[in-house]
């Protein structure tokens, strides 16, 4: 599935379900959520994967979730979440230099998911699937090599990602000139919801996210080391396993609709 297909699917899903939702007297469940996630970067080319020994790493996520009842057991879940996705790898460069790299990337993820619920109140379970659209906000990292030790950097070379193709790489920055700031992927998962009051419920959610858009090119990140060109390889995708807990409050759609008429 190409990126454009994912975008089209997202738009069609939201439009169709929103139309069905607006015509009904349904409930809206909204509230904050947070949790942890494990991520791992996978290269597009096998030879790159053989060179870099990528490892999974833990991060966290937090944001706002909403669930719109549509019809029967079907609903539309839309999450807007800040998340951290990491890279950890050790590589031996062609010059026989051992290169250890740790990086954390910041994202704003939007997930419109089609959800099907089963079970009876006060507890029920669900499955959901749909696209995820991620905005790459930035990141930071640390590099350790024999050159950083010779330079007296015992804690490694720490840097911040800079998205600006017109700016020269300077100390403590990694210039990403061809990064894909907007990335799309597929997300699927399962979860459970527990009613604690007539209009309150706790949601426990487990999801798996597979990226589709490459982060960038094979030499997408320039570290600007003096006398030694280091270039980060962004030609790959993230796989993410996410566990989160949300606290939701119910509102009737009719209440919002009536209030909007009163304002007019």
PDB file of C-alpha atoms in Angstrom:
ATOM      1  CA  UNK A   1       0.000   0.000   0.000  1.00  0.00           C
ATOM      2  CA  UNK A   2       1.480   3.329  -1.058  1.00  0.00           C
ATOM      3  CA  UNK A   3       1.479   6.477   1.084  1.00  0.00           C
ATOM      4  CA  UNK A   4      -1.245   8.108  -1.024  1.00  0.00           C
ATOM      5  CA  UNK A   5      -3.463   5.067  -0.547  1.00  0.00           C
ATOM      6  CA  UNK A   6      -3.095   5.334   3.227  1.00  0.00           C
ATOM      7  CA  UNK A   7      -4.016   9.020   3.100  1.00  0.00           C
ATOM      8  CA  UNK A   8      -7.099   8.301   0.978  1.00  0.00           C
ATOM      9  CA  UNK A   9      -8.162   5.488   3.285  1.00  0.00           C
ATOM     10  CA  UNK A  10      -7.832   7.791   6.317  1.00  0.00           C
ATOM     11  CA  UNK A  11      -9.956  10.515   4.746  1.00  0.00           C
ATOM     12  CA  UNK A  12     -12.665   8.144   3.497  1.00  0.00           C
ATOM     13  CA  UNK A  13     -12.823   6.378   6.884  1.00  0.00           C
ATOM     14  CA  UNK A  14     -13.274   9.621   8.819  1.00  0.00           C
ATOM     15  CA  UNK A  15     -15.815  11.105   6.381  1.00  0.00           C
ATOM     16  CA  UNK A  16     -18.008   8.005   6.197  1.00  0.00           C
ATOM     17  CA  UNK A  17     -18.033   7.300   9.910  1.00  0.00           C
ATOM     18  CA  UNK A  18     -18.440  10.966  10.831  1.00  0.00           C
ATOM     19  CA  UNK A  19     -21.492  11.183   8.576  1.00  0.00           C
ATOM     20  CA  UNK A  20     -23.046   8.151  10.226  1.00  0.00           C
ATOM     21  CA  UNK A  21     -22.156   9.483  13.655  1.00  0.00           C
ATOM     22  CA  UNK A  22     -23.588  12.967  13.103  1.00  0.00           C
ATOM     23  CA  UNK A  23     -26.898  11.485  12.038  1.00  0.00           C
ATOM     24  CA  UNK A  24     -27.248   9.506  15.246  1.00  0.00           C
ATOM     25  CA  UNK A  25     -27.784  10.335  18.892  1.00  0.00           C
ATOM     26  CA  UNK A  26     -24.505   8.725  19.936  1.00  0.00           C
ATOM     27  CA  UNK A  27     -22.008   9.111  22.745  1.00  0.00           C
ATOM     28  CA  UNK A  28     -18.555  10.624  22.680  1.00  0.00           C
ATOM     29  CA  UNK A  29     -15.944   9.215  25.040  1.00  0.00           C
ATOM     30  CA  UNK A  30     -12.931  11.483  25.571  1.00  0.00           C
ATOM     31  CA  UNK A  31     -10.020  11.668  27.980  1.00  0.00           C
ATOM     32  CA  UNK A  32      -6.262  11.606  28.554  1.00  0.00           C
ATOM     33  CA  UNK A  33      -4.048   8.593  28.039  1.00  0.00           C
ATOM     34  CA  UNK A  34      -0.448   7.612  28.689  1.00  0.00           C
ATOM     35  CA  UNK A  35       1.816   4.609  28.662  1.00  0.00           C
ATOM     36  CA  UNK A  36       4.976   2.972  27.435  1.00  0.00           C
ATOM     37  CA  UNK A  37       6.119   1.638  24.100  1.00  0.00           C
ATOM     38  CA  UNK A  38       8.955  -0.369  22.636  1.00  0.00           C
ATOM     39  CA  UNK A  39      10.278   0.574  19.207  1.00  0.00           C
ATOM     40  CA  UNK A  40      12.813  -0.817  16.765  1.00  0.00           C
ATOM     41  CA  UNK A  41      14.099   0.531  13.471  1.00  0.00           C
ATOM     42  CA  UNK A  42      14.180  -1.782  10.437  1.00  0.00           C
ATOM     43  CA  UNK A  43      16.235  -0.953   7.352  1.00  0.00           C
ATOM     44  CA  UNK A  44      14.766  -1.152   3.861  1.00  0.00           C
ATOM     45  CA  UNK A  45      17.879  -2.851   2.477  1.00  0.00           C
ATOM     46  CA  UNK A  46      19.194  -6.148   3.831  1.00  0.00           C
ATOM     47  CA  UNK A  47      22.836  -5.087   3.502  1.00  0.00           C
ATOM     48  CA  UNK A  48      22.164  -2.064   5.703  1.00  0.00           C
ATOM     49  CA  UNK A  49      20.530  -4.285   8.300  1.00  0.00           C
ATOM     50  CA  UNK A  50      23.602  -6.528   8.273  1.00  0.00           C
ATOM     51  CA  UNK A  51      25.899  -3.554   8.863  1.00  0.00           C
ATOM     52  CA  UNK A  52      23.923  -1.965  11.697  1.00  0.00           C
ATOM     53  CA  UNK A  53      23.014  -4.090  14.700  1.00  0.00           C
ATOM     54  CA  UNK A  54      19.732  -2.388  15.615  1.00  0.00           C
ATOM     55  CA  UNK A  55      18.150  -3.151  19.005  1.00  0.00           C
ATOM     56  CA  UNK A  56      14.702  -2.353  20.479  1.00  0.00           C
ATOM     57  CA  UNK A  57      14.307   0.318  23.128  1.00  0.00           C
ATOM     58  CA  UNK A  58      11.646   1.651  25.491  1.00  0.00           C
ATOM     59  CA  UNK A  59       9.936   5.015  25.205  1.00  0.00           C
ATOM     60  CA  UNK A  60       6.714   6.621  26.380  1.00  0.00           C
ATOM     61  CA  UNK A  61       3.546   8.167  24.988  1.00  0.00           C
ATOM     62  CA  UNK A  62       0.901  10.584  26.241  1.00  0.00           C
ATOM     63  CA  UNK A  63      -2.014  12.399  24.693  1.00  0.00           C
ATOM     64  CA  UNK A  64      -5.752  12.650  24.181  1.00  0.00           C
ATOM     65  CA  UNK A  65      -8.109   9.937  22.987  1.00  0.00           C
ATOM     66  CA  UNK A  66     -11.695   9.993  21.758  1.00  0.00           C
ATOM     67  CA  UNK A  67     -14.168   7.295  20.819  1.00  0.00           C
ATOM     68  CA  UNK A  68     -17.309   8.052  18.788  1.00  0.00           C
ATOM     69  CA  UNK A  69     -20.107   5.483  18.889  1.00  0.00           C
ATOM     70  CA  UNK A  70     -21.386   4.946  15.342  1.00  0.00           C
ATOM     71  CA  UNK A  71     -23.778   2.011  15.078  1.00  0.00           C
ATOM     72  CA  UNK A  72     -24.263  -1.214  17.038  1.00  0.00           C
ATOM     73  CA  UNK A  73     -20.787  -2.405  18.088  1.00  0.00           C
ATOM     74  CA  UNK A  74     -18.876  -0.145  15.705  1.00  0.00           C
ATOM     75  CA  UNK A  75     -17.133   3.092  16.656  1.00  0.00           C
ATOM     76  CA  UNK A  76     -14.462   5.506  15.453  1.00  0.00           C
ATOM     77  CA  UNK A  77     -11.456   5.955  17.748  1.00  0.00           C
ATOM     78  CA  UNK A  78      -9.219   8.973  17.149  1.00  0.00           C
ATOM     79  CA  UNK A  79      -6.032   9.413  19.175  1.00  0.00           C
ATOM     80  CA  UNK A  80      -3.683  12.404  19.178  1.00  0.00           C
ATOM     81  CA  UNK A  81      -0.548  11.327  21.007  1.00  0.00           C
ATOM     82  CA  UNK A  82       2.995  12.519  21.613  1.00  0.00           C
ATOM     83  CA  UNK A  83       5.381   9.571  21.458  1.00  0.00           C
ATOM     84  CA  UNK A  84       9.085   8.788  21.512  1.00  0.00           C
ATOM     85  CA  UNK A  85      10.630   6.274  19.102  1.00  0.00           C
ATOM     86  CA  UNK A  86      14.226   5.245  19.536  1.00  0.00           C
ATOM     87  CA  UNK A  87      17.208   3.822  17.700  1.00  0.00           C
ATOM     88  CA  UNK A  88      20.030   1.866  19.326  1.00  0.00           C
ATOM     89  CA  UNK A  89      22.725   0.260  17.234  1.00  0.00           C
ATOM     90  CA  UNK A  90      26.358  -0.738  17.057  1.00  0.00           C
ATOM     91  CA  UNK A  91      28.125  -0.723  13.682  1.00  0.00           C
ATOM     92  CA  UNK A  92      31.607  -1.354  12.326  1.00  0.00           C
ATOM     93  CA  UNK A  93      32.327   1.178   9.601  1.00  0.00           C
ATOM     94  CA  UNK A  94      34.394   0.328   6.480  1.00  0.00           C
ATOM     95  CA  UNK A  95      37.332   2.044   8.204  1.00  0.00           C
ATOM     96  CA  UNK A  96      37.065  -0.549  11.041  1.00  0.00           C
ATOM     97  CA  UNK A  97      35.777   2.097  13.425  1.00  0.00           C
ATOM     98  CA  UNK A  98      33.297   0.803  16.018  1.00  0.00           C
ATOM     99  CA  UNK A  99      30.335   3.151  16.055  1.00  0.00           C
ATOM    100  CA  UNK A 100      27.756   3.116  18.882  1.00  0.00           C
ATOM    101  CA  UNK A 101      24.689   5.284  18.431  1.00  0.00           C
ATOM    102  CA  UNK A 102      21.675   6.059  20.626  1.00  0.00           C
ATOM    103  CA  UNK A 103      18.890   8.347  19.415  1.00  0.00           C
ATOM    104  CA  UNK A 104      15.360   9.300  20.469  1.00  0.00           C
ATOM    105  CA  UNK A 105      12.908  10.809  17.982  1.00  0.00           C
ATOM    106  CA  UNK A 106       9.834  12.821  18.980  1.00  0.00           C
ATOM    107  CA  UNK A 107       6.525  12.370  17.141  1.00  0.00           C
ATOM    108  CA  UNK A 108       2.980  13.669  17.168  1.00  0.00           C
ATOM    109  CA  UNK A 109       0.850  10.706  16.056  1.00  0.00           C
ATOM    110  CA  UNK A 110      -2.765  10.911  14.872  1.00  0.00           C
ATOM    111  CA  UNK A 111      -4.616   7.580  14.570  1.00  0.00           C
ATOM    112  CA  UNK A 112      -8.177   7.335  13.148  1.00  0.00           C
ATOM    113  CA  UNK A 113      -9.121   3.715  13.869  1.00  0.00           C
ATOM    114  CA  UNK A 114     -12.167   1.617  13.080  1.00  0.00           C
ATOM    115  CA  UNK A 115     -13.157  -0.218  16.281  1.00  0.00           C
ATOM    116  CA  UNK A 116     -15.382  -3.247  16.875  1.00  0.00           C
ATOM    117  CA  UNK A 117     -16.460  -3.986  20.459  1.00  0.00           C
ATOM    118  CA  UNK A 118     -17.629  -7.273  21.961  1.00  0.00           C
ATOM    119  CA  UNK A 119     -18.941  -8.199  25.406  1.00  0.00           C
ATOM    120  CA  UNK A 120     -21.427  -6.674  27.819  1.00  0.00           C
ATOM    121  CA  UNK A 121     -21.220  -3.809  30.275  1.00  0.00           C
ATOM    122  CA  UNK A 122     -19.642  -3.017  32.687  1.00  0.00           C
ATOM    123  CA  UNK A 123     -16.724  -4.646  30.871  1.00  0.00           C
ATOM    124  CA  UNK A 124     -16.158  -5.181  27.177  1.00  0.00           C
ATOM    125  CA  UNK A 125     -13.318  -5.801  24.757  1.00  0.00           C
ATOM    126  CA  UNK A 126     -12.481  -4.448  21.334  1.00  0.00           C
ATOM    127  CA  UNK A 127     -10.248  -4.709  18.308  1.00  0.00           C
ATOM    128  CA  UNK A 128      -9.282  -1.765  16.127  1.00  0.00           C
ATOM    129  CA  UNK A 129      -7.338  -1.117  12.949  1.00  0.00           C
ATOM    130  CA  UNK A 130      -6.548   1.878  10.786  1.00  0.00           C
ATOM    131  CA  UNK A 131      -3.854   4.270   9.590  1.00  0.00           C
ATOM    132  CA  UNK A 132      -1.470   6.284  11.723  1.00  0.00           C
ATOM    133  CA  UNK A 133      -0.115   9.643  10.589  1.00  0.00           C
ATOM    134  CA  UNK A 134       3.026  10.792  12.377  1.00  0.00           C
ATOM    135  CA  UNK A 135       4.613  14.246  12.367  1.00  0.00           C
ATOM    136  CA  UNK A 136       8.350  13.987  13.062  1.00  0.00           C
ATOM    137  CA  UNK A 137       9.000  16.822  15.510  1.00  0.00           C
ATOM    138  CA  UNK A 138      12.718  16.338  16.116  1.00  0.00           C
ATOM    139  CA  UNK A 139      15.070  14.358  18.288  1.00  0.00           C
ATOM    140  CA  UNK A 140      18.345  14.029  20.101  1.00  0.00           C
ATOM    141  CA  UNK A 141      21.095  11.458  20.317  1.00  0.00           C
ATOM    142  CA  UNK A 142      24.545  10.400  21.407  1.00  0.00           C
ATOM    143  CA  UNK A 143      27.459   8.899  19.465  1.00  0.00           C
ATOM    144  CA  UNK A 144      30.413   7.018  20.929  1.00  0.00           C
ATOM    145  CA  UNK A 145      33.543   6.162  18.912  1.00  0.00           C
ATOM    146  CA  UNK A 146      37.276   6.202  19.491  1.00  0.00           C
ATOM    147  CA  UNK A 147      37.278   9.720  18.037  1.00  0.00           C
ATOM    148  CA  UNK A 148      34.936  11.034  20.726  1.00  0.00           C
ATOM    149  CA  UNK A 149      37.218   9.511  23.371  1.00  0.00           C
ATOM    150  CA  UNK A 150      40.299  11.089  21.813  1.00  0.00           C
ATOM    151  CA  UNK A 151      38.480  14.423  21.809  1.00  0.00           C
ATOM    152  CA  UNK A 152      37.899  14.084  25.551  1.00  0.00           C
ATOM    153  CA  UNK A 153      34.167  13.496  25.223  1.00  0.00           C
ATOM    154  CA  UNK A 154      33.831  10.753  27.826  1.00  0.00           C
ATOM    155  CA  UNK A 155      30.034  10.919  27.683  1.00  0.00           C
ATOM    156  CA  UNK A 156      30.012  10.781  23.876  1.00  0.00           C
ATOM    157  CA  UNK A 157      29.037  13.315  21.253  1.00  0.00           C
ATOM    158  CA  UNK A 158      25.546  14.574  22.060  1.00  0.00           C
ATOM    159  CA  UNK A 159      23.529  16.245  19.328  1.00  0.00           C
ATOM    160  CA  UNK A 160      20.125  17.667  18.411  1.00  0.00           C
ATOM    161  CA  UNK A 161      18.330  17.050  15.113  1.00  0.00           C
ATOM    162  CA  UNK A 162      17.911  20.117  12.910  1.00  0.00           C
ATOM    163  CA  UNK A 163      15.464  20.125   9.979  1.00  0.00           C
ATOM    164  CA  UNK A 164      16.803  22.860   7.730  1.00  0.00           C
ATOM    165  CA  UNK A 165      18.392  22.120   4.332  1.00  0.00           C
ATOM    166  CA  UNK A 166      19.656  25.695   3.994  1.00  0.00           C
ATOM    167  CA  UNK A 167      21.581  25.683   7.251  1.00  0.00           C
ATOM    168  CA  UNK A 168      25.178  24.524   7.562  1.00  0.00           C
ATOM    169  CA  UNK A 169      25.848  21.710   9.996  1.00  0.00           C
ATOM    170  CA  UNK A 170      27.331  23.096  13.182  1.00  0.00           C
ATOM    171  CA  UNK A 171      28.654  21.614  16.381  1.00  0.00           C
ATOM    172  CA  UNK A 172      26.139  19.588  18.416  1.00  0.00           C
ATOM    173  CA  UNK A 173      23.614  19.428  15.565  1.00  0.00           C
ATOM    174  CA  UNK A 174      22.703  16.724  13.088  1.00  0.00           C
ATOM    175  CA  UNK A 175      21.435  18.209   9.842  1.00  0.00           C
ATOM    176  CA  UNK A 176      18.564  16.214   8.306  1.00  0.00           C
ATOM    177  CA  UNK A 177      18.114  17.636   4.816  1.00  0.00           C
ATOM    178  CA  UNK A 178      15.858  15.020   3.210  1.00  0.00           C
ATOM    179  CA  UNK A 179      13.860  13.691   6.146  1.00  0.00           C
ATOM    180  CA  UNK A 180      10.186  12.812   5.705  1.00  0.00           C
ATOM    181  CA  UNK A 181       8.563  14.968   8.359  1.00  0.00           C
ATOM    182  CA  UNK A 182       5.110  13.449   7.734  1.00  0.00           C
ATOM    183  CA  UNK A 183       5.061   9.650   7.879  1.00  0.00           C
ATOM    184  CA  UNK A 184       2.192   7.201   7.519  1.00  0.00           C
ATOM    185  CA  UNK A 185       1.751   3.623   8.632  1.00  0.00           C
ATOM    186  CA  UNK A 186      -0.731   0.996   9.778  1.00  0.00           C
ATOM    187  CA  UNK A 187      -1.853   0.444  13.365  1.00  0.00           C
ATOM    188  CA  UNK A 188      -3.840  -2.442  14.864  1.00  0.00           C
ATOM    189  CA  UNK A 189      -4.565  -3.622  18.365  1.00  0.00           C
ATOM    190  CA  UNK A 190      -6.853  -4.911  21.072  1.00  0.00           C
ATOM    191  CA  UNK A 191      -8.087  -3.519  24.345  1.00  0.00           C
ATOM    192  CA  UNK A 192     -10.583  -3.568  27.177  1.00  0.00           C
ATOM    193  CA  UNK A 193     -12.840  -0.948  28.736  1.00  0.00           C
ATOM    194  CA  UNK A 194     -14.130  -1.043  32.314  1.00  0.00           C
ATOM    195  CA  UNK A 195     -17.035   1.138  33.434  1.00  0.00           C
ATOM    196  CA  UNK A 196     -16.370   2.689  36.852  1.00  0.00           C
ATOM    197  CA  UNK A 197     -19.340   5.108  36.914  1.00  0.00           C
ATOM    198  CA  UNK A 198     -22.311   5.632  34.637  1.00  0.00           C
ATOM    199  CA  UNK A 199     -20.302   8.119  32.534  1.00  0.00           C
ATOM    200  CA  UNK A 200     -16.699   7.121  33.351  1.00  0.00           C
ATOM    201  CA  UNK A 201     -14.557   4.237  32.179  1.00  0.00           C
ATOM    202  CA  UNK A 202     -10.959   3.044  32.165  1.00  0.00           C
ATOM    203  CA  UNK A 203      -9.422   1.833  28.917  1.00  0.00           C
ATOM    204  CA  UNK A 204      -6.418  -0.497  28.658  1.00  0.00           C
ATOM    205  CA  UNK A 205      -5.026  -0.595  25.130  1.00  0.00           C
ATOM    206  CA  UNK A 206      -2.362  -2.696  23.383  1.00  0.00           C
ATOM    207  CA  UNK A 207      -1.333  -1.775  19.831  1.00  0.00           C
ATOM    208  CA  UNK A 208       1.219  -2.618  17.187  1.00  0.00           C
ATOM    209  CA  UNK A 209       2.311   0.053  14.747  1.00  0.00           C
ATOM    210  CA  UNK A 210       4.194  -0.598  11.520  1.00  0.00           C
ATOM    211  CA  UNK A 211       5.579   2.365   9.616  1.00  0.00           C
ATOM    212  CA  UNK A 212       5.299   2.624   5.858  1.00  0.00           C
ATOM    213  CA  UNK A 213       7.072   5.876   5.007  1.00  0.00           C
ATOM    214  CA  UNK A 214      10.868   5.844   5.206  1.00  0.00           C
ATOM    215  CA  UNK A 215      12.314   8.345   7.662  1.00  0.00           C
ATOM    216  CA  UNK A 216      14.634   9.641   4.935  1.00  0.00           C
ATOM    217  CA  UNK A 217      17.500   8.720   2.639  1.00  0.00           C
ATOM    218  CA  UNK A 218      20.536   6.478   3.090  1.00  0.00           C
ATOM    219  CA  UNK A 219      22.676   9.504   3.934  1.00  0.00           C
ATOM    220  CA  UNK A 220      19.910  11.617   5.364  1.00  0.00           C
ATOM    221  CA  UNK A 221      21.678  12.835   8.514  1.00  0.00           C
ATOM    222  CA  UNK A 222      25.018  14.636   8.584  1.00  0.00           C
ATOM    223  CA  UNK A 223      26.804  14.838  11.934  1.00  0.00           C
ATOM    224  CA  UNK A 224      29.477  17.284  10.823  1.00  0.00           C
ATOM    225  CA  UNK A 225      32.442  15.581  12.458  1.00  0.00           C
ATOM    226  CA  UNK A 226      35.677  17.385  11.690  1.00  0.00           C
ATOM    227  CA  UNK A 227      37.864  15.277   9.413  1.00  0.00           C
ATOM    228  CA  UNK A 228      35.484  12.305   9.390  1.00  0.00           C
ATOM    229  CA  UNK A 229      32.111  12.348   7.603  1.00  0.00           C
ATOM    230  CA  UNK A 230      29.409  10.503   9.513  1.00  0.00           C
ATOM    231  CA  UNK A 231      26.058  10.153   7.783  1.00  0.00           C
ATOM    232  CA  UNK A 232      22.994   8.630   9.391  1.00  0.00           C
ATOM    233  CA  UNK A 233      21.002   6.113   7.350  1.00  0.00           C
ATOM    234  CA  UNK A 234      17.270   6.895   7.569  1.00  0.00           C
ATOM    235  CA  UNK A 235      16.121   4.542   4.817  1.00  0.00           C
ATOM    236  CA  UNK A 236      13.859   2.374   6.949  1.00  0.00           C
ATOM    237  CA  UNK A 237      10.782   2.276   9.169  1.00  0.00           C
ATOM    238  CA  UNK A 238       9.866   1.915  12.825  1.00  0.00           C
ATOM    239  CA  UNK A 239       7.893  -0.941  14.343  1.00  0.00           C
ATOM    240  CA  UNK A 240       6.259   0.001  17.657  1.00  0.00           C
ATOM    241  CA  UNK A 241       4.475  -2.015  20.362  1.00  0.00           C
ATOM    242  CA  UNK A 242       2.452   0.290  22.618  1.00  0.00           C
ATOM    243  CA  UNK A 243       0.711  -0.228  25.966  1.00  0.00           C
ATOM    244  CA  UNK A 244      -1.403   2.579  27.406  1.00  0.00           C
ATOM    245  CA  UNK A 245      -4.135   3.389  29.913  1.00  0.00           C
ATOM    246  CA  UNK A 246      -6.822   6.049  29.412  1.00  0.00           C
ATOM    247  CA  UNK A 247      -9.506   7.570  31.639  1.00  0.00           C
ATOM    248  CA  UNK A 248     -12.607   8.412  29.591  1.00  0.00           C
ATOM    249  CA  UNK A 249     -15.702  10.522  30.229  1.00  0.00           C
ATOM    250  CA  UNK A 250     -18.932  10.180  28.224  1.00  0.00           C
ATOM    251  CA  UNK A 251     -20.862  13.013  26.574  1.00  0.00           C
ATOM    252  CA  UNK A 252     -24.002  12.836  24.480  1.00  0.00           C
ATOM    253  CA  UNK A 253     -23.551  14.135  20.934  1.00  0.00           C
ATOM    254  CA  UNK A 254     -26.996  15.730  21.156  1.00  0.00           C
ATOM    255  CA  UNK A 255     -25.720  17.971  23.972  1.00  0.00           C
ATOM    256  CA  UNK A 256     -22.932  19.365  21.784  1.00  0.00           C
ATOM    257  CA  UNK A 257     -25.327  19.811  18.865  1.00  0.00           C
ATOM    258  CA  UNK A 258     -27.933  21.647  20.966  1.00  0.00           C
ATOM    259  CA  UNK A 259     -25.297  23.901  22.512  1.00  0.00           C
ATOM    260  CA  UNK A 260     -23.967  24.831  19.092  1.00  0.00           C
ATOM    261  CA  UNK A 261     -27.476  25.850  18.010  1.00  0.00           C
ATOM    262  CA  UNK A 262     -27.853  28.007  21.127  1.00  0.00           C
ATOM    263  CA  UNK A 263     -24.572  29.777  20.403  1.00  0.00           C
ATOM    264  CA  UNK A 264     -25.774  30.604  16.905  1.00  0.00           C
TER     265      UNK A 264
END
